[in-house]
Amino acid sequence: RKEVEQDPGPFNVPEGATVAFNCTYSNSASQSFFWYRQDCRKEPKLLMSVYSSGNEDGRFTAQLNRASQYISLLIRDSKLSDSATYLCVVNWGSNYQLIWGAGTKLIIKP
Amino acid sequence: ETGVTQSPTHLIKTRGQQVTLRCSSQSGHNTVSWYQQALGQGPQFIFQYYREEENGRGNFPPRFSGLQFPNYSSELNVNALELDDSALYLCASSVTGGSYEQYFGPGTRLTVT
């Protein structure tokens, strides 16, 4: 089993729709979780951290399910500019190293 | 912008050569992590530097080495380049003792021919 697994997509979604991604992780000792966004041939940018109680930032909502070891990202009212690859990131145990999923590609269509 | 800078932006090298990539961390950050990202894949952790020492290493051979300087900037050195080393090399800065959040520079795209 991969350490961090994501559906590679692509997810083709019409503008204005709601889309959700899941990501599973294998290390039950992981404590910190993030979603990063990466545009084509650019560096990853932090989208949001994922907190135990779930958190929301505008149109974006992140959830953590420790029992099932997955995190999710929900994007509401999707915009053309949301087209990107979304990377799920998990810290590995108690150190400061991060393990990255391969990313889910999202394409928003007009 | 994150304030993390990397140089050079692009580089073309020949198999067997050596390369040095540079990274300046964000102000106030004491830790630098290096990643290799091949096309269509997520970043693969190479190693991390904190207090000028290697603080963890991924599954990369010894020909990948690094340094961190007192000002927290860092270098990644790769010896005996192979064709498979062609990738985007990303540097991320963070604060050990703080959150795990990492902030990336724009990367160096290395092509080995």
PDB file of C-alpha atoms in Angstrom:
ATOM      1  CA  ARG A   1       0.000   0.000   0.000  1.00  0.00           C
ATOM      2  CA  LYS A   2       1.337   3.436  -0.892  1.00  0.00           C
ATOM      3  CA  GLU A   3       2.013   5.783   1.988  1.00  0.00           C
ATOM      4  CA  VAL A   4      -0.317   8.461   0.624  1.00  0.00           C
ATOM      5  CA  GLU A   5      -2.795   7.580  -2.099  1.00  0.00           C
ATOM      6  CA  GLN A   6      -4.901   9.786  -4.319  1.00  0.00           C
ATOM      7  CA  ASP A   7      -7.076   9.222  -7.359  1.00  0.00           C
ATOM      8  CA  PRO A   8      -5.006  10.741 -10.187  1.00  0.00           C
ATOM      9  CA  GLY A   9      -8.097  11.843 -12.122  1.00  0.00           C
ATOM     10  CA  PRO A  10      -8.508  13.881 -14.174  1.00  0.00           C
ATOM     11  CA  PHE A  11     -11.768  15.136 -12.753  1.00  0.00           C
ATOM     12  CA  ASN A  12     -13.576  17.065 -15.486  1.00  0.00           C
ATOM     13  CA  VAL A  13     -16.098  19.322 -13.789  1.00  0.00           C
ATOM     14  CA  PRO A  14     -18.340  22.096 -15.156  1.00  0.00           C
ATOM     15  CA  GLU A  15     -17.842  25.577 -13.797  1.00  0.00           C
ATOM     16  CA  GLY A  16     -20.003  26.221 -10.738  1.00  0.00           C
ATOM     17  CA  ALA A  17     -20.188  22.570  -9.704  1.00  0.00           C
ATOM     18  CA  THR A  18     -19.024  21.053  -6.426  1.00  0.00           C
ATOM     19  CA  VAL A  19     -16.185  18.562  -6.498  1.00  0.00           C
ATOM     20  CA  ALA A  20     -14.613  16.438  -3.771  1.00  0.00           C
ATOM     21  CA  PHE A  21     -11.340  14.537  -3.539  1.00  0.00           C
ATOM     22  CA  ASN A  22     -10.251  11.960  -1.019  1.00  0.00           C
ATOM     23  CA  CYS A  23      -6.790  10.915   0.018  1.00  0.00           C
ATOM     24  CA  THR A  24      -5.808   7.930   2.165  1.00  0.00           C
ATOM     25  CA  TYR A  25      -2.679   7.612   4.279  1.00  0.00           C
ATOM     26  CA  SER A  26      -1.067   4.554   5.794  1.00  0.00           C
ATOM     27  CA  ASN A  27       0.742   5.874   8.896  1.00  0.00           C
ATOM     28  CA  SER A  28      -1.644   6.048  11.845  1.00  0.00           C
ATOM     29  CA  ALA A  29       0.943   8.141  13.745  1.00  0.00           C
ATOM     30  CA  SER A  30       0.674  11.025  11.271  1.00  0.00           C
ATOM     31  CA  GLN A  31      -0.358  14.243  12.953  1.00  0.00           C
ATOM     32  CA  SER A  32      -0.447  16.949  10.320  1.00  0.00           C
ATOM     33  CA  PHE A  33      -2.232  17.026   7.019  1.00  0.00           C
ATOM     34  CA  PHE A  34      -2.280  19.484   4.178  1.00  0.00           C
ATOM     35  CA  TRP A  35      -3.683  20.150   0.757  1.00  0.00           C
ATOM     36  CA  TYR A  36      -1.373  21.822  -1.720  1.00  0.00           C
ATOM     37  CA  ARG A  37      -2.257  23.084  -5.161  1.00  0.00           C
ATOM     38  CA  GLN A  38       0.154  22.822  -8.082  1.00  0.00           C
ATOM     39  CA  ASP A  39      -0.292  24.499 -11.434  1.00  0.00           C
ATOM     40  CA  CYS A  40       1.368  23.012 -14.496  1.00  0.00           C
ATOM     41  CA  ARG A  41       5.170  23.280 -14.296  1.00  0.00           C
ATOM     42  CA  LYS A  42       4.996  25.449 -11.171  1.00  0.00           C
ATOM     43  CA  GLU A  43       5.852  24.817  -7.540  1.00  0.00           C
ATOM     44  CA  PRO A  44       3.258  23.475  -5.073  1.00  0.00           C
ATOM     45  CA  LYS A  45       1.465  26.134  -3.024  1.00  0.00           C
ATOM     46  CA  LEU A  46      -0.138  25.542   0.333  1.00  0.00           C
ATOM     47  CA  LEU A  47      -3.911  25.582  -0.048  1.00  0.00           C
ATOM     48  CA  MET A  48      -4.893  24.708   3.485  1.00  0.00           C
ATOM     49  CA  SER A  49      -3.962  22.711   6.533  1.00  0.00           C
ATOM     50  CA  VAL A  50      -6.445  20.076   7.649  1.00  0.00           C
ATOM     51  CA  TYR A  51      -7.513  20.161  11.272  1.00  0.00           C
ATOM     52  CA  SER A  52      -9.130  17.388  13.282  1.00  0.00           C
ATOM     53  CA  SER A  53     -12.400  19.260  13.570  1.00  0.00           C
ATOM     54  CA  GLY A  54     -12.470  20.075   9.876  1.00  0.00           C
ATOM     55  CA  ASN A  55     -11.940  23.548   8.507  1.00  0.00           C
ATOM     56  CA  GLU A  56     -13.233  25.840   5.839  1.00  0.00           C
ATOM     57  CA  ASP A  57     -11.602  28.602   3.827  1.00  0.00           C
ATOM     58  CA  GLY A  58     -14.050  30.308   1.523  1.00  0.00           C
ATOM     59  CA  ARG A  59     -15.190  27.789  -1.078  1.00  0.00           C
ATOM     60  CA  PHE A  60     -12.809  25.117   0.223  1.00  0.00           C
ATOM     61  CA  THR A  61     -13.574  22.658   3.026  1.00  0.00           C
ATOM     62  CA  ALA A  62     -11.152  20.075   4.372  1.00  0.00           C
ATOM     63  CA  GLN A  63     -12.045  17.123   6.572  1.00  0.00           C
ATOM     64  CA  LEU A  64      -9.981  14.537   8.446  1.00  0.00           C
ATOM     65  CA  ASN A  65     -11.152  11.043   9.337  1.00  0.00           C
ATOM     66  CA  ARG A  66      -8.514   9.498  11.609  1.00  0.00           C
ATOM     67  CA  ALA A  67     -10.388   6.229  12.102  1.00  0.00           C
ATOM     68  CA  SER A  68     -10.416   5.495   8.383  1.00  0.00           C
ATOM     69  CA  GLN A  69      -7.168   7.369   7.740  1.00  0.00           C
ATOM     70  CA  TYR A  70      -8.315   9.672   5.011  1.00  0.00           C
ATOM     71  CA  ILE A  71      -8.622  13.364   4.365  1.00  0.00           C
ATOM     72  CA  SER A  72     -10.919  15.090   1.942  1.00  0.00           C
ATOM     73  CA  LEU A  73     -11.138  18.372   0.072  1.00  0.00           C
ATOM     74  CA  LEU A  74     -14.419  19.848  -1.098  1.00  0.00           C
ATOM     75  CA  ILE A  75     -14.524  22.714  -3.569  1.00  0.00           C
ATOM     76  CA  ARG A  76     -17.835  24.510  -3.968  1.00  0.00           C
ATOM     77  CA  ASP A  77     -18.887  26.806  -6.831  1.00  0.00           C
ATOM     78  CA  SER A  78     -15.807  25.803  -8.805  1.00  0.00           C
ATOM     79  CA  LYS A  79     -14.061  28.416 -10.938  1.00  0.00           C
ATOM     80  CA  LEU A  80     -12.001  28.021 -14.089  1.00  0.00           C
ATOM     81  CA  SER A  81      -8.999  29.141 -12.019  1.00  0.00           C
ATOM     82  CA  ASP A  82      -9.408  26.108  -9.760  1.00  0.00           C
ATOM     83  CA  SER A  83      -8.017  23.942 -12.553  1.00  0.00           C
ATOM     84  CA  ALA A  84      -4.810  22.485 -11.140  1.00  0.00           C
ATOM     85  CA  THR A  85      -3.377  19.379  -9.512  1.00  0.00           C
ATOM     86  CA  TYR A  86      -4.266  18.981  -5.847  1.00  0.00           C
ATOM     87  CA  LEU A  87      -1.677  17.243  -3.698  1.00  0.00           C
ATOM     88  CA  CYS A  88      -2.428  15.550  -0.414  1.00  0.00           C
ATOM     89  CA  VAL A  89       0.429  15.793   2.099  1.00  0.00           C
ATOM     90  CA  VAL A  90       0.946  14.019   5.404  1.00  0.00           C
ATOM     91  CA  ASN A  91       3.718  14.287   7.969  1.00  0.00           C
ATOM     92  CA  TRP A  92       5.496  11.037   8.685  1.00  0.00           C
ATOM     93  CA  GLY A  93       5.362  10.171  12.352  1.00  0.00           C
ATOM     94  CA  SER A  94       6.793  12.710  14.774  1.00  0.00           C
ATOM     95  CA  ASN A  95       9.425  14.255  12.538  1.00  0.00           C
ATOM     96  CA  TYR A  96       9.106  17.157  10.173  1.00  0.00           C
ATOM     97  CA  GLN A  97       9.276  15.202   6.950  1.00  0.00           C
ATOM     98  CA  LEU A  98       6.276  15.287   4.680  1.00  0.00           C
ATOM     99  CA  ILE A  99       5.023  12.507   2.423  1.00  0.00           C
ATOM    100  CA  TRP A 100       3.219  13.560  -0.739  1.00  0.00           C
ATOM    101  CA  GLY A 101       0.546  11.937  -2.794  1.00  0.00           C
ATOM    102  CA  ALA A 102       0.908  11.926  -6.569  1.00  0.00           C
ATOM    103  CA  GLY A 103      -1.897  14.449  -6.921  1.00  0.00           C
ATOM    104  CA  THR A 104      -5.393  14.632  -8.365  1.00  0.00           C
ATOM    105  CA  LYS A 105      -5.803  16.609 -11.554  1.00  0.00           C
ATOM    106  CA  LEU A 106      -8.854  18.863 -11.704  1.00  0.00           C
ATOM    107  CA  ILE A 107     -10.096  20.456 -14.926  1.00  0.00           C
ATOM    108  CA  ILE A 108     -12.897  22.976 -14.672  1.00  0.00           C
ATOM    109  CA  LYS A 109     -14.767  23.441 -17.948  1.00  0.00           C
ATOM    110  CA  PRO A 110     -16.783  26.523 -18.930  1.00  0.00           C
TER     111      PRO A 110
ATOM    112  CA  GLU B   1       5.142  34.896  -3.086  1.00  0.00           C
ATOM    113  CA  THR B   2       6.787  32.679  -0.464  1.00  0.00           C
ATOM    114  CA  GLY B   3      10.139  34.439  -0.334  1.00  0.00           C
ATOM    115  CA  VAL B   4      11.929  31.165  -1.103  1.00  0.00           C
ATOM    116  CA  THR B   5      14.310  31.528  -4.024  1.00  0.00           C
ATOM    117  CA  GLN B   6      16.139  28.930  -6.066  1.00  0.00           C
ATOM    118  CA  SER B   7      18.851  29.100  -8.671  1.00  0.00           C
ATOM    119  CA  PRO B   8      19.301  28.404 -11.443  1.00  0.00           C
ATOM    120  CA  THR B   9      15.828  28.197 -12.958  1.00  0.00           C
ATOM    121  CA  HIS B  10      16.820  25.779 -15.676  1.00  0.00           C
ATOM    122  CA  LEU B  11      19.898  23.675 -16.229  1.00  0.00           C
ATOM    123  CA  ILE B  12      21.061  21.241 -18.876  1.00  0.00           C
ATOM    124  CA  LYS B  13      23.814  18.793 -17.994  1.00  0.00           C
ATOM    125  CA  THR B  14      25.401  15.753 -19.536  1.00  0.00           C
ATOM    126  CA  ARG B  15      25.316  12.285 -18.017  1.00  0.00           C
ATOM    127  CA  GLY B  16      28.207  11.810 -15.597  1.00  0.00           C
ATOM    128  CA  GLN B  17      28.546  15.490 -14.742  1.00  0.00           C
ATOM    129  CA  GLN B  18      27.975  17.074 -11.358  1.00  0.00           C
ATOM    130  CA  VAL B  19      25.464  19.805 -10.495  1.00  0.00           C
ATOM    131  CA  THR B  20      24.858  22.183  -7.589  1.00  0.00           C
ATOM    132  CA  LEU B  21      21.454  23.733  -6.965  1.00  0.00           C
ATOM    133  CA  ARG B  22      20.893  26.571  -4.515  1.00  0.00           C
ATOM    134  CA  CYS B  23      18.063  27.650  -2.267  1.00  0.00           C
ATOM    135  CA  SER B  24      17.465  30.623  -0.002  1.00  0.00           C
ATOM    136  CA  SER B  25      14.842  30.015   2.647  1.00  0.00           C
ATOM    137  CA  GLN B  26      12.053  32.318   3.725  1.00  0.00           C
ATOM    138  CA  SER B  27      12.974  34.844   6.386  1.00  0.00           C
ATOM    139  CA  GLY B  28      12.520  33.336   9.857  1.00  0.00           C
ATOM    140  CA  HIS B  29      12.619  29.746   8.591  1.00  0.00           C
ATOM    141  CA  ASN B  30      15.362  27.446   9.904  1.00  0.00           C
ATOM    142  CA  THR B  31      14.767  24.259   7.932  1.00  0.00           C
ATOM    143  CA  VAL B  32      15.164  23.403   4.284  1.00  0.00           C
ATOM    144  CA  SER B  33      13.800  20.305   2.569  1.00  0.00           C
ATOM    145  CA  TRP B  34      14.698  19.191  -0.933  1.00  0.00           C
ATOM    146  CA  TYR B  35      12.394  17.274  -3.247  1.00  0.00           C
ATOM    147  CA  GLN B  36      12.630  15.725  -6.689  1.00  0.00           C
ATOM    148  CA  GLN B  37       9.503  15.832  -8.807  1.00  0.00           C
ATOM    149  CA  ALA B  38       9.278  13.851 -12.021  1.00  0.00           C
ATOM    150  CA  LEU B  39       6.569  14.678 -14.524  1.00  0.00           C
ATOM    151  CA  GLY B  40       3.152  13.475 -13.402  1.00  0.00           C
ATOM    152  CA  GLN B  41       4.296  12.498  -9.928  1.00  0.00           C
ATOM    153  CA  GLY B  42       4.208  14.061  -6.509  1.00  0.00           C
ATOM    154  CA  PRO B  43       7.385  15.451  -4.957  1.00  0.00           C
ATOM    155  CA  GLN B  44       9.744  12.783  -3.619  1.00  0.00           C
ATOM    156  CA  PHE B  45      11.583  13.696  -0.423  1.00  0.00           C
ATOM    157  CA  ILE B  46      15.375  13.776  -0.862  1.00  0.00           C
ATOM    158  CA  PHE B  47      16.534  15.148   2.501  1.00  0.00           C
ATOM    159  CA  GLN B  48      16.021  17.879   5.042  1.00  0.00           C
ATOM    160  CA  TYR B  49      18.523  20.188   6.734  1.00  0.00           C
ATOM    161  CA  TYR B  50      18.162  21.777  10.142  1.00  0.00           C
ATOM    162  CA  ARG B  51      20.932  23.524  12.084  1.00  0.00           C
ATOM    163  CA  GLU B  52      23.324  22.788   9.250  1.00  0.00           C
ATOM    164  CA  GLU B  53      22.883  19.034   9.609  1.00  0.00           C
ATOM    165  CA  GLU B  54      20.944  16.459   7.641  1.00  0.00           C
ATOM    166  CA  ASN B  55      17.729  15.792   9.544  1.00  0.00           C
ATOM    167  CA  GLY B  56      16.260  12.912   7.617  1.00  0.00           C
ATOM    168  CA  ARG B  57      16.749  11.413   4.186  1.00  0.00           C
ATOM    169  CA  GLY B  58      14.531   9.751   1.644  1.00  0.00           C
ATOM    170  CA  ASN B  59      15.360   6.841  -0.611  1.00  0.00           C
ATOM    171  CA  PHE B  60      18.065   8.553  -2.650  1.00  0.00           C
ATOM    172  CA  PRO B  61      21.644   7.332  -3.220  1.00  0.00           C
ATOM    173  CA  PRO B  62      24.684   8.982  -1.602  1.00  0.00           C
ATOM    174  CA  ARG B  63      25.514  10.828  -4.817  1.00  0.00           C
ATOM    175  CA  PHE B  64      22.755  13.203  -3.706  1.00  0.00           C
ATOM    176  CA  SER B  65      24.238  15.359  -0.972  1.00  0.00           C
ATOM    177  CA  GLY B  66      23.542  18.699   0.569  1.00  0.00           C
ATOM    178  CA  LEU B  67      24.633  21.524   2.791  1.00  0.00           C
ATOM    179  CA  GLN B  68      22.956  24.125   4.917  1.00  0.00           C
ATOM    180  CA  PHE B  69      24.715  27.365   5.766  1.00  0.00           C
ATOM    181  CA  PRO B  70      24.487  29.507   8.928  1.00  0.00           C
ATOM    182  CA  ASN B  71      22.022  31.842   7.167  1.00  0.00           C
ATOM    183  CA  TYR B  72      19.793  28.749   6.566  1.00  0.00           C
ATOM    184  CA  SER B  73      20.320  28.751   2.816  1.00  0.00           C
ATOM    185  CA  SER B  74      21.087  25.381   1.302  1.00  0.00           C
ATOM    186  CA  GLU B  75      22.678  23.559  -1.604  1.00  0.00           C
ATOM    187  CA  LEU B  76      21.812  20.271  -3.263  1.00  0.00           C
ATOM    188  CA  ASN B  77      24.673  18.508  -5.015  1.00  0.00           C
ATOM    189  CA  VAL B  78      24.230  15.615  -7.393  1.00  0.00           C
ATOM    190  CA  ASN B  79      27.281  13.704  -8.639  1.00  0.00           C
ATOM    191  CA  ALA B  80      27.554  11.333 -11.577  1.00  0.00           C
ATOM    192  CA  LEU B  81      24.322  12.528 -13.148  1.00  0.00           C
ATOM    193  CA  GLU B  82      22.054   9.940 -14.726  1.00  0.00           C
ATOM    194  CA  LEU B  83      19.327  10.425 -17.312  1.00  0.00           C
ATOM    195  CA  ASP B  84      16.696   9.599 -14.658  1.00  0.00           C
ATOM    196  CA  ASP B  85      17.853  12.577 -12.608  1.00  0.00           C
ATOM    197  CA  SER B  86      16.029  14.816 -15.072  1.00  0.00           C
ATOM    198  CA  ALA B  87      13.273  16.396 -12.987  1.00  0.00           C
ATOM    199  CA  LEU B  88      12.057  19.507 -11.206  1.00  0.00           C
ATOM    200  CA  TYR B  89      14.038  20.008  -7.988  1.00  0.00           C
ATOM    201  CA  LEU B  90      12.102  21.826  -5.330  1.00  0.00           C
ATOM    202  CA  CYS B  91      13.325  23.435  -2.178  1.00  0.00           C
ATOM    203  CA  ALA B  92      10.918  24.090   0.695  1.00  0.00           C
ATOM    204  CA  SER B  93      11.515  26.095   3.831  1.00  0.00           C
ATOM    205  CA  SER B  94       9.823  25.643   7.170  1.00  0.00           C
ATOM    206  CA  VAL B  95      10.280  26.128  10.882  1.00  0.00           C
ATOM    207  CA  THR B  96      11.326  23.151  12.987  1.00  0.00           C
ATOM    208  CA  GLY B  97       9.597  23.648  16.297  1.00  0.00           C
ATOM    209  CA  GLY B  98       6.665  25.278  14.561  1.00  0.00           C
ATOM    210  CA  SER B  99       4.034  23.867  12.261  1.00  0.00           C
ATOM    211  CA  TYR B 100       4.819  21.354   9.563  1.00  0.00           C
ATOM    212  CA  GLU B 101       3.841  23.760   6.810  1.00  0.00           C
ATOM    213  CA  GLN B 102       6.395  24.046   4.042  1.00  0.00           C
ATOM    214  CA  TYR B 103       6.735  26.823   1.508  1.00  0.00           C
ATOM    215  CA  PHE B 104       8.305  26.194  -1.842  1.00  0.00           C
ATOM    216  CA  GLY B 105      10.610  28.019  -4.168  1.00  0.00           C
ATOM    217  CA  PRO B 106       9.924  28.024  -7.907  1.00  0.00           C
ATOM    218  CA  GLY B 107      12.178  25.023  -8.491  1.00  0.00           C
ATOM    219  CA  THR B 108      15.095  24.207 -10.752  1.00  0.00           C
ATOM    220  CA  ARG B 109      14.311  22.203 -13.855  1.00  0.00           C
ATOM    221  CA  LEU B 110      17.256  19.890 -14.538  1.00  0.00           C
ATOM    222  CA  THR B 111      17.630  18.108 -17.847  1.00  0.00           C
ATOM    223  CA  VAL B 112      20.298  15.430 -18.174  1.00  0.00           C
ATOM    224  CA  THR B 113      21.214  14.431 -21.721  1.00  0.00           C
TER     225      THR B 113
END
